[in-house]
PDB file of C-alpha atoms in Angstrom:
ATOM      1  CA  MET A   1    -106.857-104.424 -97.302  1.00 94.00           C
ATOM      2  CA  ARG A   2    -107.512-102.796 -94.171  1.00 97.00           C
ATOM      3  CA  LEU A   3    -111.072-101.468 -94.996  1.00 98.00           C
ATOM      4  CA  LYS A   4    -112.124-104.361 -97.323  1.00 96.00           C
ATOM      5  CA  ASP A   5    -115.874-104.058 -98.276  1.00 94.00           C
ATOM      6  CA  LYS A   6    -116.411-101.131 -95.764  1.00 97.00           C
ATOM      7  CA  VAL A   7    -118.741 -98.245 -97.502  1.00 98.00           C
ATOM      8  CA  VAL A   8    -117.025 -94.758 -96.968  1.00 98.00           C
ATOM      9  CA  LEU A   9    -118.839 -91.436 -97.489  1.00 98.00           C
ATOM     10  CA  PHE A  10    -116.892 -88.626 -98.352  1.00 98.00           C
ATOM     11  CA  GLY A  11    -118.744 -85.016 -97.975  1.00 97.00           C
ATOM     12  CA  GLY A  12    -116.777 -82.606 -99.587  1.00 93.00           C
ATOM     13  CA  ALA A  13    -114.802 -84.375-102.405  1.00 88.00           C
ATOM     14  CA  GLY A  14    -111.861 -81.976-103.243  1.00 84.00           C
ATOM     15  CA  SER A  15    -108.499 -82.211-104.740  1.00 84.00           C
ATOM     16  CA  ASN A  16    -106.485 -82.317-101.533  1.00 91.00           C
ATOM     17  CA  MET A  17    -106.784 -84.083 -97.988  1.00 96.00           C
ATOM     18  CA  SER A  18    -110.215 -85.663 -99.148  1.00 97.00           C
ATOM     19  CA  ARG A  19    -108.592 -86.954-102.425  1.00 97.00           C
ATOM     20  CA  ALA A  20    -105.742 -88.372-100.875  1.00 98.00           C
ATOM     21  CA  THR A  21    -107.944 -90.114 -98.442  1.00 98.00           C
ATOM     22  CA  ALA A  22    -110.482 -91.550-100.886  1.00 98.00           C
ATOM     23  CA  LEU A  23    -107.603 -92.855-103.049  1.00 98.00           C
ATOM     24  CA  LEU A  24    -105.782 -94.547-100.191  1.00 98.00           C
ATOM     25  CA  PHE A  25    -109.360 -96.179 -98.981  1.00 98.00           C
ATOM     26  CA  ALA A  26    -109.953 -97.233-102.427  1.00 98.00           C
ATOM     27  CA  GLN A  27    -106.646 -99.148-102.156  1.00 97.00           C
ATOM     28  CA  GLU A  28    -107.464-100.516 -98.868  1.00 98.00           C
ATOM     29  CA  GLY A  29    -110.358-102.360-100.345  1.00 97.00           C
ATOM     30  CA  ALA A  30    -112.996 -99.752 -99.390  1.00 98.00           C
ATOM     31  CA  LYS A  31    -116.229 -98.882-101.502  1.00 98.00           C
ATOM     32  CA  ILE A  32    -116.098 -94.967-102.063  1.00 98.00           C
ATOM     33  CA  VAL A  33    -119.016 -92.592-102.405  1.00 98.00           C
ATOM     34  CA  LEU A  34    -117.971 -88.871-103.038  1.00 98.00           C
ATOM     35  CA  ALA A  35    -120.153 -85.970-102.552  1.00 98.00           C
ATOM     36  CA  ALA A  36    -119.848 -82.707-103.618  1.00 96.00           C
ATOM     37  CA  ARG A  37    -121.259 -79.167-104.343  1.00 95.00           C
ATOM     38  CA  THR A  38    -119.153 -79.042-107.526  1.00 93.00           C
ATOM     39  CA  THR A  39    -118.046 -81.986-109.803  1.00 94.00           C
ATOM     40  CA  ASP A  40    -114.888 -81.208-111.368  1.00 95.00           C
ATOM     41  CA  LYS A  41    -112.416 -82.279-108.695  1.00 95.00           C
ATOM     42  CA  MET A  42    -115.057 -85.022-107.569  1.00 96.00           C
ATOM     43  CA  LYS A  43    -114.877 -86.454-111.247  1.00 96.00           C
ATOM     44  CA  GLU A  44    -110.932 -86.055-111.321  1.00 96.00           C
ATOM     45  CA  THR A  45    -110.769 -88.530-108.053  1.00 97.00           C
ATOM     46  CA  ALA A  46    -113.238 -91.027-109.417  1.00 97.00           C
ATOM     47  CA  GLU A  47    -111.313 -91.413-112.450  1.00 96.00           C
ATOM     48  CA  ARG A  48    -108.134 -91.934-110.461  1.00 96.00           C
ATOM     49  CA  ILE A  49    -110.056 -94.533-108.175  1.00 97.00           C
ATOM     50  CA  ARG A  50    -111.086 -96.309-111.301  1.00 96.00           C
ATOM     51  CA  ILE A  51    -107.555 -96.981-112.557  1.00 94.00           C
ATOM     52  CA  ASN A  52    -107.790 -99.743-109.835  1.00 91.00           C
ATOM     53  CA  SER A  53    -111.340-100.106-108.718  1.00 90.00           C
ATOM     54  CA  ASP A  54    -115.034 -99.802-110.191  1.00 91.00           C
ATOM     55  CA  ASP A  55    -116.324 -99.428-106.563  1.00 94.00           C
ATOM     56  CA  VAL A  56    -116.823 -95.444-106.664  1.00 97.00           C
ATOM     57  CA  LEU A  57    -119.823 -93.527-106.829  1.00 97.00           C
ATOM     58  CA  MET A  58    -120.311 -89.653-107.378  1.00 97.00           C
ATOM     59  CA  TYR A  59    -123.303 -87.834-106.267  1.00 97.00           C
ATOM     60  CA  GLN A  60    -123.482 -84.029-106.484  1.00 97.00           C
ATOM     61  CA  ALA A  61    -125.002 -82.415-103.577  1.00 97.00           C
ATOM     62  CA  ASP A  62    -124.781 -79.337-101.224  1.00 97.00           C
ATOM     63  CA  LEU A  63    -124.512 -80.858 -97.748  1.00 97.00           C
ATOM     64  CA  THR A  64    -126.178 -77.563 -96.187  1.00 97.00           C
ATOM     65  CA  VAL A  65    -129.526 -78.611 -97.712  1.00 98.00           C
ATOM     66  CA  VAL A  66    -131.387 -80.978 -95.923  1.00 98.00           C
ATOM     67  CA  ASP A  67    -133.146 -82.574 -98.895  1.00 98.00           C
ATOM     68  CA  GLN A  68    -130.235 -82.988-101.138  1.00 98.00           C
ATOM     69  CA  VAL A  69    -128.259 -84.886 -98.025  1.00 98.00           C
ATOM     70  CA  GLU A  70    -131.307 -87.184 -97.429  1.00 98.00           C
ATOM     71  CA  ASN A  71    -131.341 -88.220-101.185  1.00 98.00           C
ATOM     72  CA  LEU A  72    -127.581 -88.738-101.243  1.00 98.00           C
ATOM     73  CA  ILE A  73    -127.852 -91.200 -98.241  1.00 98.00           C
ATOM     74  CA  ASP A  74    -130.747 -92.943 -99.562  1.00 98.00           C
ATOM     75  CA  THR A  75    -128.987 -93.580-102.867  1.00 97.00           C
ATOM     76  CA  VAL A  76    -125.843 -94.935-101.112  1.00 98.00           C
ATOM     77  CA  ILE A  77    -128.151 -97.330 -99.120  1.00 97.00           C
ATOM     78  CA  THR A  78    -129.913 -98.328-102.231  1.00 97.00           C
ATOM     79  CA  GLU A  79    -126.528 -98.739-104.120  1.00 96.00           C
ATOM     80  CA  TYR A  80    -124.317-100.420-101.306  1.00 97.00           C
ATOM     81  CA  GLY A  81    -126.888-101.630 -98.594  1.00 96.00           C
ATOM     82  CA  GLY A  82    -125.154 -99.414 -95.757  1.00 97.00           C
ATOM     83  CA  ILE A  83    -122.164 -96.899 -94.647  1.00 98.00           C
ATOM     84  CA  ASP A  84    -119.643 -97.707 -92.326  1.00 98.00           C
ATOM     85  CA  CYS A  85    -117.719 -94.296 -92.454  1.00 98.00           C
ATOM     86  CA  PHE A  86    -118.324 -90.920 -92.998  1.00 98.00           C
ATOM     87  CA  ILE A  87    -115.488 -88.513 -93.616  1.00 98.00           C
ATOM     88  CA  HIS A  88    -116.746 -84.846 -93.360  1.00 98.00           C
ATOM     89  CA  ALA A  89    -114.309 -83.029 -95.437  1.00 97.00           C
ATOM     90  CA  ALA A  90    -116.324 -79.754 -96.362  1.00 94.00           C
ATOM     91  CA  GLY A  91    -115.134 -76.397 -95.254  1.00 91.00           C
ATOM     92  CA  GLY A  92    -113.332 -73.532 -96.509  1.00 90.00           C
ATOM     93  CA  PHE A  93    -113.083 -70.054 -95.498  1.00 92.00           C
ATOM     94  CA  PHE A  94    -109.279 -70.020 -94.717  1.00 90.00           C
ATOM     95  CA  SER A  95    -107.793 -66.493 -94.951  1.00 87.00           C
ATOM     96  CA  THR A  96    -105.789 -64.187 -93.196  1.00 81.00           C
ATOM     97  CA  GLU A  97    -107.429 -60.869 -94.425  1.00 79.00           C
ATOM     98  CA  HIS A  98    -110.432 -60.846 -92.745  1.00 75.00           C
ATOM     99  CA  ASP A  99    -110.237 -58.847 -89.337  1.00 86.00           C
ATOM    100  CA  ILE A 100    -113.166 -58.893 -87.427  1.00 92.00           C
ATOM    101  CA  SER A 101    -114.308 -54.916 -87.734  1.00 93.00           C
ATOM    102  CA  ASN A 102    -114.542 -55.310 -91.482  1.00 91.00           C
ATOM    103  CA  MET A 103    -115.964 -58.782 -91.597  1.00 93.00           C
ATOM    104  CA  ASP A 104    -119.073 -59.113 -93.742  1.00 93.00           C
ATOM    105  CA  PRO A 105    -121.933 -60.869 -91.430  1.00 95.00           C
ATOM    106  CA  GLU A 106    -122.344 -62.946 -94.504  1.00 96.00           C
ATOM    107  CA  TYR A 107    -118.730 -63.966 -94.437  1.00 95.00           C
ATOM    108  CA  TRP A 108    -119.205 -65.280 -91.198  1.00 96.00           C
ATOM    109  CA  ASP A 109    -122.448 -66.767 -91.536  1.00 97.00           C
ATOM    110  CA  GLY A 110    -121.001 -68.650 -94.670  1.00 97.00           C
ATOM    111  CA  ALA A 111    -117.984 -69.973 -92.619  1.00 96.00           C
ATOM    112  CA  LEU A 112    -120.277 -71.415 -90.160  1.00 97.00           C
ATOM    113  CA  GLN A 113    -122.628 -72.986 -92.831  1.00 97.00           C
ATOM    114  CA  ASN A 114    -119.822 -74.494 -94.717  1.00 97.00           C
ATOM    115  CA  ASN A 115    -118.062 -76.193 -91.929  1.00 97.00           C
ATOM    116  CA  LEU A 116    -120.777 -76.940 -89.351  1.00 98.00           C
ATOM    117  CA  GLN A 117    -124.164 -77.329 -91.321  1.00 98.00           C
ATOM    118  CA  THR A 118    -122.370 -79.611 -93.669  1.00 98.00           C
ATOM    119  CA  LEU A 119    -121.395 -81.909 -90.766  1.00 98.00           C
ATOM    120  CA  PHE A 120    -124.706 -81.588 -88.727  1.00 98.00           C
ATOM    121  CA  ASN A 121    -127.003 -82.366 -91.772  1.00 98.00           C
ATOM    122  CA  PRO A 122    -125.365 -85.694 -92.586  1.00 98.00           C
ATOM    123  CA  VAL A 123    -124.805 -86.861 -88.981  1.00 98.00           C
ATOM    124  CA  ARG A 124    -128.219 -86.463 -87.918  1.00 98.00           C
ATOM    125  CA  ARG A 125    -129.265 -88.729 -91.077  1.00 98.00           C
ATOM    126  CA  LEU A 126    -126.379 -91.245 -90.621  1.00 98.00           C
ATOM    127  CA  VAL A 127    -126.650 -92.053 -86.944  1.00 98.00           C
ATOM    128  CA  PRO A 128    -129.852 -94.318 -87.174  1.00 98.00           C
ATOM    129  CA  ILE A 129    -128.098 -95.905 -89.958  1.00 97.00           C
ATOM    130  CA  LEU A 130    -124.916 -96.758 -88.238  1.00 98.00           C
ATOM    131  CA  GLU A 131    -126.669 -97.799 -85.170  1.00 98.00           C
ATOM    132  CA  LYS A 132    -128.624-100.221 -87.095  1.00 97.00           C
ATOM    133  CA  GLN A 133    -125.697-102.130 -88.287  1.00 95.00           C
ATOM    134  CA  ASP A 134    -123.937-102.148 -84.987  1.00 96.00           C
ATOM    135  CA  GLY A 135    -121.754 -99.268 -85.362  1.00 98.00           C
ATOM    136  CA  GLY A 136    -119.307 -97.182 -87.551  1.00 98.00           C
ATOM    137  CA  THR A 137    -116.884 -94.166 -87.700  1.00 98.00           C
ATOM    138  CA  ILE A 138    -117.427 -90.499 -88.341  1.00 98.00           C
ATOM    139  CA  ILE A 139    -114.464 -88.410 -88.687  1.00 98.00           C
ATOM    140  CA  THR A 140    -114.573 -84.521 -89.127  1.00 98.00           C
ATOM    141  CA  ILE A 141    -111.480 -82.651 -90.874  1.00 98.00           C
ATOM    142  CA  SER A 142    -111.026 -79.602 -88.919  1.00 98.00           C
ATOM    143  CA  ALA A 143    -107.848 -77.558 -88.469  1.00 97.00           C
ATOM    144  CA  GLY A 144    -104.830 -77.479 -86.149  1.00 96.00           C
ATOM    145  CA  ALA A 145    -104.590 -74.945 -83.510  1.00 95.00           C
ATOM    146  CA  ARG A 146    -101.899 -72.847 -85.150  1.00 92.00           C
ATOM    147  CA  VAL A 147    -103.900 -72.517 -88.432  1.00 93.00           C
ATOM    148  CA  ARG A 148    -106.834 -71.465 -86.416  1.00 95.00           C
ATOM    149  CA  GLN A 149    -104.867 -68.644 -84.789  1.00 92.00           C
ATOM    150  CA  ASP A 150    -103.309 -67.780 -88.225  1.00 90.00           C
ATOM    151  CA  ALA A 151    -106.562 -67.511 -89.793  1.00 93.00           C
ATOM    152  CA  ASN A 152    -109.667 -65.291 -89.284  1.00 95.00           C
ATOM    153  CA  ALA A 153    -112.041 -65.515 -86.600  1.00 96.00           C
ATOM    154  CA  ALA A 154    -114.859 -66.884 -88.616  1.00 96.00           C
ATOM    155  CA  TYR A 155    -112.754 -69.924 -89.535  1.00 96.00           C
ATOM    156  CA  ALA A 156    -111.421 -70.358 -86.124  1.00 96.00           C
ATOM    157  CA  ALA A 157    -114.949 -70.694 -84.656  1.00 97.00           C
ATOM    158  CA  ALA A 158    -116.124 -72.964 -87.367  1.00 98.00           C
ATOM    159  CA  LYS A 159    -113.322 -75.260 -87.291  1.00 98.00           C
ATOM    160  CA  ALA A 160    -112.890 -75.282 -83.207  1.00 98.00           C
ATOM    161  CA  GLY A 161    -116.946 -75.829 -83.364  1.00 98.00           C
ATOM    162  CA  MET A 162    -116.071 -79.135 -85.597  1.00 98.00           C
ATOM    163  CA  VAL A 163    -113.741 -80.527 -82.999  1.00 98.00           C
ATOM    164  CA  ALA A 164    -116.155 -79.377 -80.023  1.00 98.00           C
ATOM    165  CA  THR A 165    -119.011 -81.181 -82.029  1.00 98.00           C
ATOM    166  CA  ALA A 166    -116.903 -84.566 -82.352  1.00 98.00           C
ATOM    167  CA  GLN A 167    -115.959 -84.657 -78.885  1.00 98.00           C
ATOM    168  CA  ASN A 168    -119.552 -84.468 -77.833  1.00 98.00           C
ATOM    169  CA  LEU A 169    -120.857 -86.637 -80.274  1.00 98.00           C
ATOM    170  CA  ALA A 170    -118.082 -89.257 -79.330  1.00 98.00           C
ATOM    171  CA  LYS A 171    -119.771 -89.200 -75.682  1.00 98.00           C
ATOM    172  CA  GLU A 172    -123.284 -89.213 -76.975  1.00 98.00           C
ATOM    173  CA  LEU A 173    -122.921 -92.114 -79.600  1.00 98.00           C
ATOM    174  CA  TYR A 174    -120.768 -94.310 -77.259  1.00 98.00           C
ATOM    175  CA  GLU A 175    -123.698 -96.566 -76.438  1.00 98.00           C
ATOM    176  CA  LYS A 176    -124.661 -97.237 -80.277  1.00 98.00           C
ATOM    177  CA  ASN A 177    -120.811 -98.243 -80.946  1.00 98.00           C
ATOM    178  CA  ILE A 178    -119.985 -95.056 -83.177  1.00 98.00           C
ATOM    179  CA  ARG A 179    -116.884 -93.792 -82.997  1.00 98.00           C
ATOM    180  CA  VAL A 180    -116.035 -89.953 -83.744  1.00 98.00           C
ATOM    181  CA  HIS A 181    -113.073 -88.151 -84.315  1.00 98.00           C
ATOM    182  CA  ALA A 182    -111.710 -84.763 -85.438  1.00 98.00           C
ATOM    183  CA  LEU A 183    -108.497 -84.644 -87.542  1.00 98.00           C
ATOM    184  CA  CYS A 184    -106.731 -81.248 -87.222  1.00 98.00           C
ATOM    185  CA  PRO A 185    -104.021 -80.743 -90.083  1.00 97.00           C
ATOM    186  CA  GLY A 186    -101.588 -78.018 -90.072  1.00 94.00           C
ATOM    187  CA  ILE A 187    -101.383 -76.045 -93.609  1.00 90.00           C
ATOM    188  CA  ILE A 188    -100.650 -78.991 -96.150  1.00 93.00           C
ATOM    189  CA  TRP A 189     -98.362 -77.341 -98.603  1.00 91.00           C
ATOM    190  CA  ASP A 190     -97.521 -80.146-100.901  1.00 94.00           C
ATOM    191  CA  PRO A 191     -99.243 -81.413-103.722  1.00 94.00           C
ATOM    192  CA  LEU A 192    -100.717 -84.870-103.868  1.00 95.00           C
ATOM    193  CA  PRO A 193     -98.656 -86.847-105.951  1.00 94.00           C
ATOM    194  CA  ASP A 194     -99.740 -88.981-108.921  1.00 93.00           C
ATOM    195  CA  GLY A 195     -99.866 -92.804-108.904  1.00 94.00           C
ATOM    196  CA  ASP A 196    -100.731 -95.018-105.868  1.00 95.00           C
ATOM    197  CA  ILE A 197    -100.738 -93.543-102.151  1.00 97.00           C
ATOM    198  CA  THR A 198     -97.894 -94.379-100.115  1.00 97.00           C
ATOM    199  CA  PRO A 199     -96.270 -93.008 -97.022  1.00 96.00           C
ATOM    200  CA  VAL A 200     -94.344 -89.818 -97.369  1.00 96.00           C
ATOM    201  CA  THR A 201     -90.717 -89.566 -96.370  1.00 93.00           C
ATOM    202  CA  PRO A 202     -90.523 -90.198 -92.536  1.00 96.00           C
ATOM    203  CA  LYS A 203     -89.150 -86.655 -91.483  1.00 96.00           C
ATOM    204  CA  LEU A 204     -90.548 -83.910 -89.505  1.00 96.00           C
ATOM    205  CA  GLU A 205     -88.559 -81.465 -90.905  1.00 96.00           C
ATOM    206  CA  ARG A 206     -90.730 -80.972 -94.433  1.00 96.00           C
ATOM    207  CA  LEU A 207     -93.827 -79.656 -95.732  1.00 96.00           C
ATOM    208  CA  GLY A 208     -97.041 -81.367 -95.013  1.00 96.00           C
ATOM    209  CA  ASN A 209     -98.557 -83.482 -97.466  1.00 97.00           C
ATOM    210  CA  PRO A 210    -102.258 -84.694 -97.891  1.00 98.00           C
ATOM    211  CA  ILE A 211    -101.269 -88.100 -97.464  1.00 98.00           C
ATOM    212  CA  ASP A 212    -100.071 -87.526 -93.691  1.00 98.00           C
ATOM    213  CA  VAL A 213    -103.797 -86.773 -93.286  1.00 98.00           C
ATOM    214  CA  ALA A 214    -105.059 -90.070 -95.176  1.00 98.00           C
ATOM    215  CA  TYR A 215    -103.051 -92.368 -93.351  1.00 98.00           C
ATOM    216  CA  ALA A 216    -104.374 -91.014 -89.914  1.00 98.00           C
ATOM    217  CA  ALA A 217    -107.694 -91.421 -91.372  1.00 98.00           C
ATOM    218  CA  LEU A 218    -107.068 -94.926 -92.440  1.00 98.00           C
ATOM    219  CA  TRP A 219    -106.281 -96.152 -88.724  1.00 98.00           C
ATOM    220  CA  LEU A 220    -109.284 -94.178 -87.355  1.00 98.00           C
ATOM    221  CA  CYS A 221    -111.680 -95.999 -89.537  1.00 98.00           C
ATOM    222  CA  SER A 222    -110.210 -99.408 -89.484  1.00 98.00           C
ATOM    223  CA  ASP A 223    -110.747-102.034 -87.045  1.00 97.00           C
ATOM    224  CA  GLU A 224    -107.129-101.604 -85.503  1.00 97.00           C
ATOM    225  CA  ALA A 225    -109.050 -98.420 -83.804  1.00 98.00           C
ATOM    226  CA  ALA A 226    -111.837-100.029 -82.634  1.00 98.00           C
ATOM    227  CA  TRP A 227    -111.198 -98.988 -78.807  1.00 98.00           C
ATOM    228  CA  VAL A 228    -110.412 -94.987 -79.687  1.00 98.00           C
ATOM    229  CA  THR A 229    -113.036 -92.438 -79.932  1.00 98.00           C
ATOM    230  CA  GLY A 230    -113.476 -88.816 -79.287  1.00 98.00           C
ATOM    231  CA  LEU A 231    -109.909 -88.060 -80.726  1.00 98.00           C
ATOM    232  CA  GLU A 232    -108.606 -84.659 -81.562  1.00 98.00           C
ATOM    233  CA  LEU A 233    -105.490 -85.558 -83.630  1.00 98.00           C
ATOM    234  CA  THR A 234    -103.224 -83.015 -84.740  1.00 98.00           C
ATOM    235  CA  ILE A 235    -101.371 -83.649 -87.990  1.00 97.00           C
ATOM    236  CA  ASP A 236     -99.114 -80.446 -88.367  1.00 96.00           C
ATOM    237  CA  GLY A 237     -95.625 -81.522 -87.866  1.00 96.00           C
ATOM    238  CA  GLY A 238     -95.259 -79.673 -84.387  1.00 95.00           C
ATOM    239  CA  ASP A 239     -96.447 -76.166 -85.840  1.00 94.00           C
ATOM    240  CA  SER A 240     -98.924 -75.803 -82.977  1.00 92.00           C
ATOM    241  CA  LEU A 241     -96.328 -76.538 -80.347  1.00 92.00           C
ATOM    242  CA  PHE A 242     -94.550 -73.299 -82.254  1.00 88.00           C
ATOM    243  CA  ILE A 243     -91.670 -75.560 -83.667  1.00 88.00           C
ATOM    244  CA  ASP A 244     -89.679 -73.645 -85.669  1.00 90.00           C
ATOM    245  CA  SER A 245     -89.280 -75.248 -89.079  1.00 92.00           C
ATOM    246  CA  PRO A 246     -86.815 -73.718 -91.526  1.00 94.00           C
ATOM    247  CA  ILE A 247     -88.593 -75.261 -94.613  1.00 93.00           C
ATOM    248  CA  ARG A 248     -92.065 -74.073 -93.476  1.00 90.00           C
ATOM    249  CA  ARG A 249     -90.768 -70.615 -92.301  1.00 88.00           C
ATOM    250  CA  GLY A 250     -89.196 -70.619 -95.841  1.00 89.00           C
ATOM    251  CA  VAL A 251     -92.243 -70.923 -97.728  1.00 84.00           C
ATOM    252  CA  LEU A 252     -94.192 -68.504 -95.473  1.00 78.00           C
ATOM    253  CA  GLU A 253     -91.782 -65.833 -96.166  1.00 81.00           C
TER     254      GLU A 253
END
């Protein structure tokens, strides 16, 4: 119960890393709030949480729209009285097929909006709340350096911007006792298994799993990481070091 009674808001409640993290946090005693633009995946995550816990709230919101973010956070404060952690898991736009000379300007703008505006709007509103309750944690889920290089320029710019924003905010919010981090996963190949969240096989030579990201986020949101801020944590099995993984190379081929 490493997060007992902590209120955690997930911005961008999908079916991969954010779902694994929400499930693990619920197992560890947190009260979960799921916010997403579409509801299907969010409902599936909530249903899995409710097998063991009733402390889950769903809210449909587009995090690029200021008024919807305001209403979301007001609702959470009314329901739970505060927010301890914000997990920014919105994003998308990974593709290896968009060369810059043929890239539609709307695609570029969309990548920045979906990855950066969805971070800015909630954080702007949350900082006074976290400060008033003497601190908290903000985590944005970016992408590892290897993933950014393999993807298109719009995705790379957005994901690198998330890291830079997290590190800048870590400095700005230090005096408010607000810790800020960027998680930078490699490509997460394996699907999330059914059932409770438990650690993955302790081997480097394997595919990445959403659970790898969930446990990193758990540590950073727990009181065990109370003296850690501004971390850019790469979770990619060594891919950004250009490790030659036969398993991952085989999947790419």
